[in-house]
Coordinates of C-alpha atoms in Angstrom, one line a residue:
X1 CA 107.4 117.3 159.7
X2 CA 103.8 118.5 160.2
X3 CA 103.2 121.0 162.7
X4 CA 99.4 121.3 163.9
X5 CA 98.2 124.4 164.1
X6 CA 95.7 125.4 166.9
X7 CA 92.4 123.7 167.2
X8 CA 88.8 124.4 169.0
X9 CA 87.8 121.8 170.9
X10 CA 84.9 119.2 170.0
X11 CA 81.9 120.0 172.4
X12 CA 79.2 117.4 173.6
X13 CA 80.7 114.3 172.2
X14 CA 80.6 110.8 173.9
X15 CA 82.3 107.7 172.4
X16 CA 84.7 104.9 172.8
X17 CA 87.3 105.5 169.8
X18 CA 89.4 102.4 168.8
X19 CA 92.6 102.6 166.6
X20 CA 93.8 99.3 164.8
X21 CA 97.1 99.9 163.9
X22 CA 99.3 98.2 161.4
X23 CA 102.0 97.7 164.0
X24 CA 103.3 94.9 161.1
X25 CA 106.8 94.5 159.6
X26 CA 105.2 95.6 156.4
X27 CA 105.2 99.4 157.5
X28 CA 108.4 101.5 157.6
X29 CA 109.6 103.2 160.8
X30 CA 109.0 106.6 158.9
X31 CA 105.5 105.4 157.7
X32 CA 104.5 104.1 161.6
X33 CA 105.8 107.7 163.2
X34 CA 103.8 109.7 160.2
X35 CA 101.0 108.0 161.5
X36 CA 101.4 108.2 164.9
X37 CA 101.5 111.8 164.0
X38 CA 98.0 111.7 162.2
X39 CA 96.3 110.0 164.9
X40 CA 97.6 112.1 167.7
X41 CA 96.6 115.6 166.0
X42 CA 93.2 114.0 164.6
X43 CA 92.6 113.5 168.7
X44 CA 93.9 117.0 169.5
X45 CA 90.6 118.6 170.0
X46 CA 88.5 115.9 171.7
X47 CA 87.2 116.0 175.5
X48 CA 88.5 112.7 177.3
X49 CA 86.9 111.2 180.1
X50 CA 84.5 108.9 181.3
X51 CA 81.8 110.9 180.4
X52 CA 83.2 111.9 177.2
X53 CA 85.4 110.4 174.9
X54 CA 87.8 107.3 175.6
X55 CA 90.1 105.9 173.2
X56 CA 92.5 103.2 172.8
X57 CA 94.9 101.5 170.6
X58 CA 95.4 97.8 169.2
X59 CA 98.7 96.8 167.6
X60 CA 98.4 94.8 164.4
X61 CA 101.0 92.2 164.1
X62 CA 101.2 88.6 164.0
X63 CA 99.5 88.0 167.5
X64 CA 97.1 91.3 168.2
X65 CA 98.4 93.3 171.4
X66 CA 96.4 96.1 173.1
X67 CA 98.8 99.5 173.7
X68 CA 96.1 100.6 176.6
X69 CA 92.5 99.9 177.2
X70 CA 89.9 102.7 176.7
X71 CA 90.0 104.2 180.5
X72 CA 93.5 104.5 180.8
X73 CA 94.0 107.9 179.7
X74 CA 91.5 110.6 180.5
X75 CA 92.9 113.7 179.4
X76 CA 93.6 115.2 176.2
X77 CA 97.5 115.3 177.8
X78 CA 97.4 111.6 179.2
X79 CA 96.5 110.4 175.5
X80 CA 99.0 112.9 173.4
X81 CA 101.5 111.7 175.5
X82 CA 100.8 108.1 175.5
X83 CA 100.5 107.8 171.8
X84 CA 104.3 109.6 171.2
X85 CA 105.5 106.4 173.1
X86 CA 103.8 103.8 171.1
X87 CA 106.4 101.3 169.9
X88 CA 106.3 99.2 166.9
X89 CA 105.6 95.5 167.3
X90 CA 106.8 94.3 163.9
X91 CA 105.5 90.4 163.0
X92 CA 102.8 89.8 160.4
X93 CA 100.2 92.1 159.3
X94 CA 97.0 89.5 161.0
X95 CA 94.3 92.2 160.5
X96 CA 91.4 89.4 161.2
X97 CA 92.7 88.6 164.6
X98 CA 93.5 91.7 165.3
X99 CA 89.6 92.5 164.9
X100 CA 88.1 89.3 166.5
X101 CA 90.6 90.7 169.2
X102 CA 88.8 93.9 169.2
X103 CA 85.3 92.3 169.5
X104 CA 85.8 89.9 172.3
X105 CA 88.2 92.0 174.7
X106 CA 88.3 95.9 173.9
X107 CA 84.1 96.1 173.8
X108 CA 83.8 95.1 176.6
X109 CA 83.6 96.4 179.9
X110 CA 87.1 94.1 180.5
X111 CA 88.9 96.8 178.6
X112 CA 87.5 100.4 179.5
X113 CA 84.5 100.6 177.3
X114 CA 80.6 101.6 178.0
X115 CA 77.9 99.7 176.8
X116 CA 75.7 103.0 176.2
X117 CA 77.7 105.0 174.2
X118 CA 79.1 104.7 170.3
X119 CA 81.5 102.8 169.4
X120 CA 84.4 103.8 166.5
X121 CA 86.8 101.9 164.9
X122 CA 89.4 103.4 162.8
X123 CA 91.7 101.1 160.8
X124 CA 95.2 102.9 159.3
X125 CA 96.4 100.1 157.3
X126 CA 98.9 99.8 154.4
X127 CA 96.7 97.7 152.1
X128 CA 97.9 94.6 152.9
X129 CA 96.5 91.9 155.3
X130 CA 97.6 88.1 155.8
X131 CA 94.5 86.6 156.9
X132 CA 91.0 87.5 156.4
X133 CA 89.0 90.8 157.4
X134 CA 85.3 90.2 156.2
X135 CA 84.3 88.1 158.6
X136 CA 85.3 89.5 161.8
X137 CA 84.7 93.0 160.5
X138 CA 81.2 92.3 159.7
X139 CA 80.2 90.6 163.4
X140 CA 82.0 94.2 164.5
X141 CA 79.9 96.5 162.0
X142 CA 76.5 94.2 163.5
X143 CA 77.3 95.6 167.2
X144 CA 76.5 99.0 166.0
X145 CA 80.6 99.7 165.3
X146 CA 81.4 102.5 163.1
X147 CA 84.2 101.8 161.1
X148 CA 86.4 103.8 159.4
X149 CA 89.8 102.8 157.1
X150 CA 92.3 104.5 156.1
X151 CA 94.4 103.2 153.7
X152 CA 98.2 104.6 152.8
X153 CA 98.9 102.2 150.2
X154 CA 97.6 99.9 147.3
X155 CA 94.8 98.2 149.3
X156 CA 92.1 96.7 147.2
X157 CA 88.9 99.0 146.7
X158 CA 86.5 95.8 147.0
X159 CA 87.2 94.7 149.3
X160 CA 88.3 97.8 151.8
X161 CA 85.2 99.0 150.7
X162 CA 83.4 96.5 152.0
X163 CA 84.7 96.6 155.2
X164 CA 84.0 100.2 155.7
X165 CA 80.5 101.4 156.9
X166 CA 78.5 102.8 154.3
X167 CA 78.5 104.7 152.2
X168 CA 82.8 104.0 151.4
X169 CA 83.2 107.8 150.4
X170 CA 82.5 109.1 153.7
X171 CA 84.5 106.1 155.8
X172 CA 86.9 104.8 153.1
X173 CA 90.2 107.2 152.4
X174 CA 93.2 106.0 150.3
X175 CA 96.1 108.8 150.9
X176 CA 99.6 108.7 150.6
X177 CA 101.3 108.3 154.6
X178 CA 103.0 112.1 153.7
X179 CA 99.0 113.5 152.9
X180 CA 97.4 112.3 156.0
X181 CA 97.3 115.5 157.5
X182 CA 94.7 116.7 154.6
X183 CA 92.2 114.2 155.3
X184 CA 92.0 115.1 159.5
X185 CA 89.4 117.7 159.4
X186 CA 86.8 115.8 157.2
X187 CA 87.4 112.5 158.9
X188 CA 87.1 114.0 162.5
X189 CA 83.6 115.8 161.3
X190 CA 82.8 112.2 160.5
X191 CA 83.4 111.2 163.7
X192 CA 82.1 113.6 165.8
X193 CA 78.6 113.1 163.7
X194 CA 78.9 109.5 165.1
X195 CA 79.4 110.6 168.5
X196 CA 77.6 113.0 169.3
X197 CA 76.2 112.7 173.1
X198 CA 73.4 111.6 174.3
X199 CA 70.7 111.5 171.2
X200 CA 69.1 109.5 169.2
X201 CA 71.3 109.3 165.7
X202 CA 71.0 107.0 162.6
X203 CA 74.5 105.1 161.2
X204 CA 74.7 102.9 158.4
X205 CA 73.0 104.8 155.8
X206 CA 71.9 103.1 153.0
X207 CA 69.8 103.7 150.1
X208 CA 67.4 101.1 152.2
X209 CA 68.5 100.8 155.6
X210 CA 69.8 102.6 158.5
X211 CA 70.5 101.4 162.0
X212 CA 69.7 104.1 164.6
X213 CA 71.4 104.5 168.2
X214 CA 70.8 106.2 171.1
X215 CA 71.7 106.4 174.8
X216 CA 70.9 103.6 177.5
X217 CA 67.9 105.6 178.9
X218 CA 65.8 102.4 180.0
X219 CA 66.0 99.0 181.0
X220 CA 64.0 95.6 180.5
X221 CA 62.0 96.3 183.9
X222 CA 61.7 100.3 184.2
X223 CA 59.6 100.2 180.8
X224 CA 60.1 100.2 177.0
X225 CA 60.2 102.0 173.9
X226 CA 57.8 103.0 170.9
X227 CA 59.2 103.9 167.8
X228 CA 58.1 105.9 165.0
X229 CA 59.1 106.4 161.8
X230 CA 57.2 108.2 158.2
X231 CA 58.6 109.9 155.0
X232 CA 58.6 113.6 155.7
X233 CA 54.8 115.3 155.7
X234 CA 53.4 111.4 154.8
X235 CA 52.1 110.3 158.0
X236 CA 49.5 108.0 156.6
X237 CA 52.7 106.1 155.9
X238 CA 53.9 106.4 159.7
X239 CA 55.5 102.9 160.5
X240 CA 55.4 102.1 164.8
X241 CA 57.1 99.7 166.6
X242 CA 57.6 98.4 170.2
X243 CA 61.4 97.4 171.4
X244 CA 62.1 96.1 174.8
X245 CA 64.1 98.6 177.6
X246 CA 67.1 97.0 177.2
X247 CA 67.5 98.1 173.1
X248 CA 70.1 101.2 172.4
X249 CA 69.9 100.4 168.5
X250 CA 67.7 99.0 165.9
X251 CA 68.3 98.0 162.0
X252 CA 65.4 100.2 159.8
X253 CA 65.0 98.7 156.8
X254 CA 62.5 98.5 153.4
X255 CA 63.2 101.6 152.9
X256 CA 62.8 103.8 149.9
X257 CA 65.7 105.5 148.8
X258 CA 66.7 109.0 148.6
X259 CA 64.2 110.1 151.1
X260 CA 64.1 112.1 154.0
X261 CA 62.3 110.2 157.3
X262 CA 60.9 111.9 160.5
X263 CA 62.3 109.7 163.2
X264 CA 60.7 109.9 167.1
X265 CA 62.1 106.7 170.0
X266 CA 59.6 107.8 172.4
X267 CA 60.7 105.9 175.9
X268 CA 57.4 104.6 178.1
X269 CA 59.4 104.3 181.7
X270 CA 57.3 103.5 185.0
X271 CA 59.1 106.0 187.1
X272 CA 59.6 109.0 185.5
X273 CA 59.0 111.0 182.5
X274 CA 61.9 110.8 179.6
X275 CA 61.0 113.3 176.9
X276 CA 61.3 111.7 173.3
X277 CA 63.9 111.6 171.2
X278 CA 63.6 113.2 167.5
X279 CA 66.2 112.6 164.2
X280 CA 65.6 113.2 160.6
X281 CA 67.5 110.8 158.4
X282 CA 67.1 111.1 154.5
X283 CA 68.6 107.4 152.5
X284 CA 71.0 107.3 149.3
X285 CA 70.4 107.5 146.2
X286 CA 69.3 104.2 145.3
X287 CA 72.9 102.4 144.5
X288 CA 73.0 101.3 140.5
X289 CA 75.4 97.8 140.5
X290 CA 77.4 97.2 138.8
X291 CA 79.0 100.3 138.0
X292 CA 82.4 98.5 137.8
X293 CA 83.4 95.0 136.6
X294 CA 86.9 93.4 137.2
X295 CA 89.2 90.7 136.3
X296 CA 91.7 89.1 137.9
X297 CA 94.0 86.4 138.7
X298 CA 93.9 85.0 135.3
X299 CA 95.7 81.5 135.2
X300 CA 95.3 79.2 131.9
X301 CA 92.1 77.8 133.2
X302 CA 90.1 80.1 135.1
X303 CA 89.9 84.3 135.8
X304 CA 87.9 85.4 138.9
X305 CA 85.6 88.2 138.1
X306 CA 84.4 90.9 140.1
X307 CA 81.8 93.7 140.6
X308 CA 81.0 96.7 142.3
X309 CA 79.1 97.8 144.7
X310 CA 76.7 95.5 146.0
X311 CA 73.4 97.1 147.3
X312 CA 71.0 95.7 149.9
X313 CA 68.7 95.8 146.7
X314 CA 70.0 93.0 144.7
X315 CA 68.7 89.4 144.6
X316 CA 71.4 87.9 142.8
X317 CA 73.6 88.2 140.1
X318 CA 73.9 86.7 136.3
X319 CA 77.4 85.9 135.3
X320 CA 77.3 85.0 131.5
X321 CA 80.4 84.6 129.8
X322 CA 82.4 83.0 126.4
X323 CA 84.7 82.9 124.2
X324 CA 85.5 85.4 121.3
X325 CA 84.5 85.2 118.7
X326 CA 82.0 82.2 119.5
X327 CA 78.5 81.9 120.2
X328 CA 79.0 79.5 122.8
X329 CA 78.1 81.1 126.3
X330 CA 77.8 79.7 130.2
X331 CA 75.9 81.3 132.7
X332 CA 76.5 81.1 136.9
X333 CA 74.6 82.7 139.1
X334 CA 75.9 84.1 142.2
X335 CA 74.3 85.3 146.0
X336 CA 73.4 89.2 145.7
X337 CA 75.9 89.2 149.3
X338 CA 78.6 88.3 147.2
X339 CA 81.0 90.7 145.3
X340 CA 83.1 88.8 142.9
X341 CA 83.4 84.6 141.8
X342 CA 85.5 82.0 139.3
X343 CA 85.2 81.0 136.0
X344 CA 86.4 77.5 136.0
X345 CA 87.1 75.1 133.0
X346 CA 88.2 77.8 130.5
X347 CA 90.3 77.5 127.8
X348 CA 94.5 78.4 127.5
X349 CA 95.1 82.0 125.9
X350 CA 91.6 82.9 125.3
X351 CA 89.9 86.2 125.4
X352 CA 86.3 86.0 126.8
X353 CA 83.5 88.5 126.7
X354 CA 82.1 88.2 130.5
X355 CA 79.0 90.2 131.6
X356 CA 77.7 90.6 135.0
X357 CA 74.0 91.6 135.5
X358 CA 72.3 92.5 138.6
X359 CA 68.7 91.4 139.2
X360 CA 67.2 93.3 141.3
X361 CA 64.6 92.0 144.1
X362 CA 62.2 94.6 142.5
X363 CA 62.3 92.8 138.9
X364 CA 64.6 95.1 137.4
X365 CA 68.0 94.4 135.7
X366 CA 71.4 96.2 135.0
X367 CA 74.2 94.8 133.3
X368 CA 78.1 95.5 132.6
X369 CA 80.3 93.4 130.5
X370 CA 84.3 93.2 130.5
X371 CA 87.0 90.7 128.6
X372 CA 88.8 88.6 130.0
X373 CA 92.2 86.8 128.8
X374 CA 93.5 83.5 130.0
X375 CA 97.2 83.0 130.1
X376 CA 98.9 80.4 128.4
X377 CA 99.9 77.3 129.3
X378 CA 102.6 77.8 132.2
X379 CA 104.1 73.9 131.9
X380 CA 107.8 73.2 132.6
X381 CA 109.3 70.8 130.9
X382 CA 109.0 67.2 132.0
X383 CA 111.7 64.4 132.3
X384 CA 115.2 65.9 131.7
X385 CA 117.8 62.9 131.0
X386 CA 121.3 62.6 130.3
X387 CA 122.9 60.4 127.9
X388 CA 126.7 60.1 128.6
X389 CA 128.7 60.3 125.4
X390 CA 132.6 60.4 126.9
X391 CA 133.8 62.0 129.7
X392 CA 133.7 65.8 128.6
X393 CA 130.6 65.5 126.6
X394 CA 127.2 64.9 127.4
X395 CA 123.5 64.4 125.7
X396 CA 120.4 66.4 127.4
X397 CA 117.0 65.8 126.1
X398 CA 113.5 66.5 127.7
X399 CA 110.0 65.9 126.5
X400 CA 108.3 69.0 125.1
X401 CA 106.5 71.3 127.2
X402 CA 102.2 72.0 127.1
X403 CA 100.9 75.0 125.1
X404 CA 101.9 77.4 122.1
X405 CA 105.8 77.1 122.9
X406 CA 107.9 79.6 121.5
X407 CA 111.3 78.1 121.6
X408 CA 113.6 76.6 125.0
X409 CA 116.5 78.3 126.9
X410 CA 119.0 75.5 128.4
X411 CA 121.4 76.7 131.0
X412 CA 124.2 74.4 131.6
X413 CA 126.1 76.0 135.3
X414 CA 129.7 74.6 135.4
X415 CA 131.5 72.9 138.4
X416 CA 134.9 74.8 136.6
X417 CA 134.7 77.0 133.9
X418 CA 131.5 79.9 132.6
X419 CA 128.1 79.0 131.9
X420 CA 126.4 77.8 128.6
X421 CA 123.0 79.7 127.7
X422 CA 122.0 78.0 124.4
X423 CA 118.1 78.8 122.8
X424 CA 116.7 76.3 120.5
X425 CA 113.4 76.0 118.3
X426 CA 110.2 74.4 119.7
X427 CA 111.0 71.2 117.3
X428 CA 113.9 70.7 119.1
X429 CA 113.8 68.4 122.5
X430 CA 117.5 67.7 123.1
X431 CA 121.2 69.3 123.1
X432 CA 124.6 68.4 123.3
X433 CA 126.9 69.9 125.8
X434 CA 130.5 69.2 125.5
X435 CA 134.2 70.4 127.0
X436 CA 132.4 69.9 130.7
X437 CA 135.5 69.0 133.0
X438 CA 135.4 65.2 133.2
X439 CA 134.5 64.1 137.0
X440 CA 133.3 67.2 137.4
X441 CA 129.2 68.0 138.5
X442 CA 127.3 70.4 136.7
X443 CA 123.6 71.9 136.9
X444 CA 121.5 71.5 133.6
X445 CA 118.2 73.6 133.6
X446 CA 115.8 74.0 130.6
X447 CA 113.2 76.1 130.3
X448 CA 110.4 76.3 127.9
X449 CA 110.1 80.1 126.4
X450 CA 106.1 81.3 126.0
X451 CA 104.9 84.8 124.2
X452 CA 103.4 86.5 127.1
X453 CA 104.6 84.7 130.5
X454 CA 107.7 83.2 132.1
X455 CA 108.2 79.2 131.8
X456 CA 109.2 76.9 134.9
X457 CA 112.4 75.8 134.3
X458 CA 113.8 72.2 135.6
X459 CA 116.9 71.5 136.5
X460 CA 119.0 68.5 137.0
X461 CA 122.4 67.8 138.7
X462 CA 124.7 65.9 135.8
X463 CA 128.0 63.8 136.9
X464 CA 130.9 63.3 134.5
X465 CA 132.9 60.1 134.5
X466 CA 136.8 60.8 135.3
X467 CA 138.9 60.3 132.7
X468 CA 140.7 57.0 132.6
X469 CA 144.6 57.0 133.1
X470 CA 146.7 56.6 130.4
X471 CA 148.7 53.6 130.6
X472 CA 152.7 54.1 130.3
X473 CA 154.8 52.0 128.0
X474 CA 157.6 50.4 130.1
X475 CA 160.6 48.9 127.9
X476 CA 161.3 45.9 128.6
X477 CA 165.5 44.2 127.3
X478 CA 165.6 41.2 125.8
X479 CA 166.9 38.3 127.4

């Protein structure tokens, strides 16, 4: 068991701190306690209170179930203790309902939280989810919520990445449930750079964008707010805009990437003086997609492809893709918001070359190309029949299976006696099975055998006529 040692306490933080816990039969008792463990150390050090930070907890399962609302608990005490006693919920793992959950009651003031302060949600899941996350996520990440996700299993990079605020290496952590304690310090740095008290801060940092937030100083009728914003010493390129009392955050955008911005929110009230508010904020490196091209769920027919990442900066992408070796190509484009799509109509057991380019909204291009193999045909073998040829012997035949068959396996399960595995050549559509008990039902299945993948087998119940009764010779004296 892990053991915190002694920690310093987090000064001048102010935030309401949501955990969306995989509460879900898919998790172990031992995997739930490790990271009840995790999140009560990474916690340790924080300041709780209503002027400080409040945290709560929502239970992932197959209806979404709220341990304690944000006010509940305001002392480091309170909230260690509390989060020992969390119990297990089991159900489904119904991550999407679990967030809309999050959006429409814990936000709010319903549940404990302030409307001036930031908002962090930190998702411990085990990769898995039954239901979909983008969505609801997204409509979460456009409130202003930081999110964080911490994954302890095989969760999919994509698309985990995608639900994590940008950029995925600073919110995004995959670690085994025994290593959790490695990743505490860094993640609560993280944190605490989101929550800091009562200034003006920039989240969402992209290599175009970033959304900045600050503290409720104003309101609709006390005044308003004049920002400004200008690549460091360019002031000719100073950008100003107006916002409304009632704003705490604002999306920046068209910006030019990996560059440092002097930021000033300078509040205009009618009663009193506010002094402004200052932030530097520098963007990414301008992201290069893609960098990574994917292929999966390969049936006969179709593959889905996919790509990563998928920057602000990019229109749309070019999927072009055919056979090898052929000259024959297809191309489909697809939404630059989107990260993978399907290639339809393709041929059985055929490698493709597929290559995904980006065009950017700038003119530019970048491409990355991948193969991708369908399977073969998967077809089980239609219309078994039976052709009765005496009471212990009977006649199977099917018609032949679709695709490159290799051979077919047919299983005969007796009523009374073993089992009959017999493997035949793909010319061959029909067996005999014989010295089957007569009245006796047995199961026939028979399976078509392919190079690379299982067949679907089908199988057949087969009666056998009783045997007829001798007849007995009775003598009969003569007269």
């Amino acid at each position: 068991m892990y053991f915190p040692g002694p920690h310093p306490s987090v000064p001048d933080v102010e935030g309401d701190l949501l955990f969306l816990l995989d509460s879900s039969g898919s998790v172990s008792y031992y995997e739930f306690s490790r990271v009840k463990e995790f999140i009560a150390d990474l916690l340790r050090p924080f300041t709780f209170g209503p002027y400080d930070v409040q945290t709560s907890v929502v239970h992932i399962s197959t209806v979404p179930a709220m341990e304690f609302p944000f006010d509940r608990y305001l002392s480091s005490g309170a909230v260690q203790h509390a989060i020992r006693g969390i119990q297990q919920v089991m159900g489904d793992t119904n991550t999407g309902k679990a967030l809309s959950f999050a959006k429409e009651k814990l936000f709010t003031g319903e549940a404990g939280a302030r409307p001036d302060v930031p908002k962090v949600l930190l998702w411990i899941t085990d990769g898995f989810s039954t239901d979909d996350v983008s969505q609801p996520m997204q409509l979460l990440k456009d409130l202003g919520v930081t999110v964080f996700i911490i994954s302890t299993g095989r969760g999919n990079y994509l698309e985990l990445s995608a639900a994590a605020s940008q950029p995925p290496e600073k919110h995004l952590h995959f670690v085994d449930v025994d290593d959790l304690p490695i990743i505490i310090k860094e993640l609560r740095d993280s944190i605490t750079d989101v929550i800091q008290a009562k200034r003006l801060r920039a989240t969402n940092i992209s290599s175009s964008t970033f959304r900045l937030v600050w503290p409720k100083l104003l309101t609709r009728d006390t005044g308003y707010y004049v920002l400004e914003y200008a690549p460091t010493g360019q002031p000719r390129r100073k950008v100003t805009k107006q916002l409304t009392g009632d704003h705490t955050t604002i999306l920046v955008s068209d910006l030019v990437p990996q560059t440092t911005y002097e930021v000033a929110l300078i509040p205009e009230s009618n009663e009193r003086y506010i002094p402004p508010q200052t932030t530097r904020v520098t963007t990414l490196e301008e992201v290069i997609s893609p960098v990574r091209v994917l292929i999966s769920e390969s049936k006969p027919h179709s593959v889905r492809v996919s790509w990563s990442p998928t920057p602000e900066s990019v229109a749309s992408y070019q999927v072009l893709y055919g056979p090898l070796p052929a000259n024959s190509v297809k191309l489909v484009v697809v939404d630059g918001s989107l990260n993978s799509t399907v290639l339809e109509n393709l041929a059985a057991n055929t490698t493709y070359l597929v290559t995904v380019s980006a065009i950017y909204k700038s003119g530019k291009e970048r491409a990355l190309s991948a193969k991708a193999c369908t399977q073969e045909e998967n077809s089980k073998v239609k219309h078994l029949r039976f052709e009765d040829l005496g009471p212990t012997t009977v006649k199977a035949s099917w018609d032949p299976a679709d695709g490159e068959v290799l051979g077919y396996r047919v299983r005969c399960r007796r009523q009374a006696g073993p089992s009959n595995l017999l493997s035949v050549s793909p010319q061959i559509h029909s067996v005999l099975l014989s010295n089957l008990t007569a009245g006796s039902t047995n199961k026939v299945c028979v399976k078509a055998v392919y190079k690379n993948i299982p067949g679907k087998g089908l199988c057949r119940m087969v009666h056998m006529q009783p045997a007829s009764p001798v007849r007995s010779y009775r003598h009969r004296p003569r007269a």
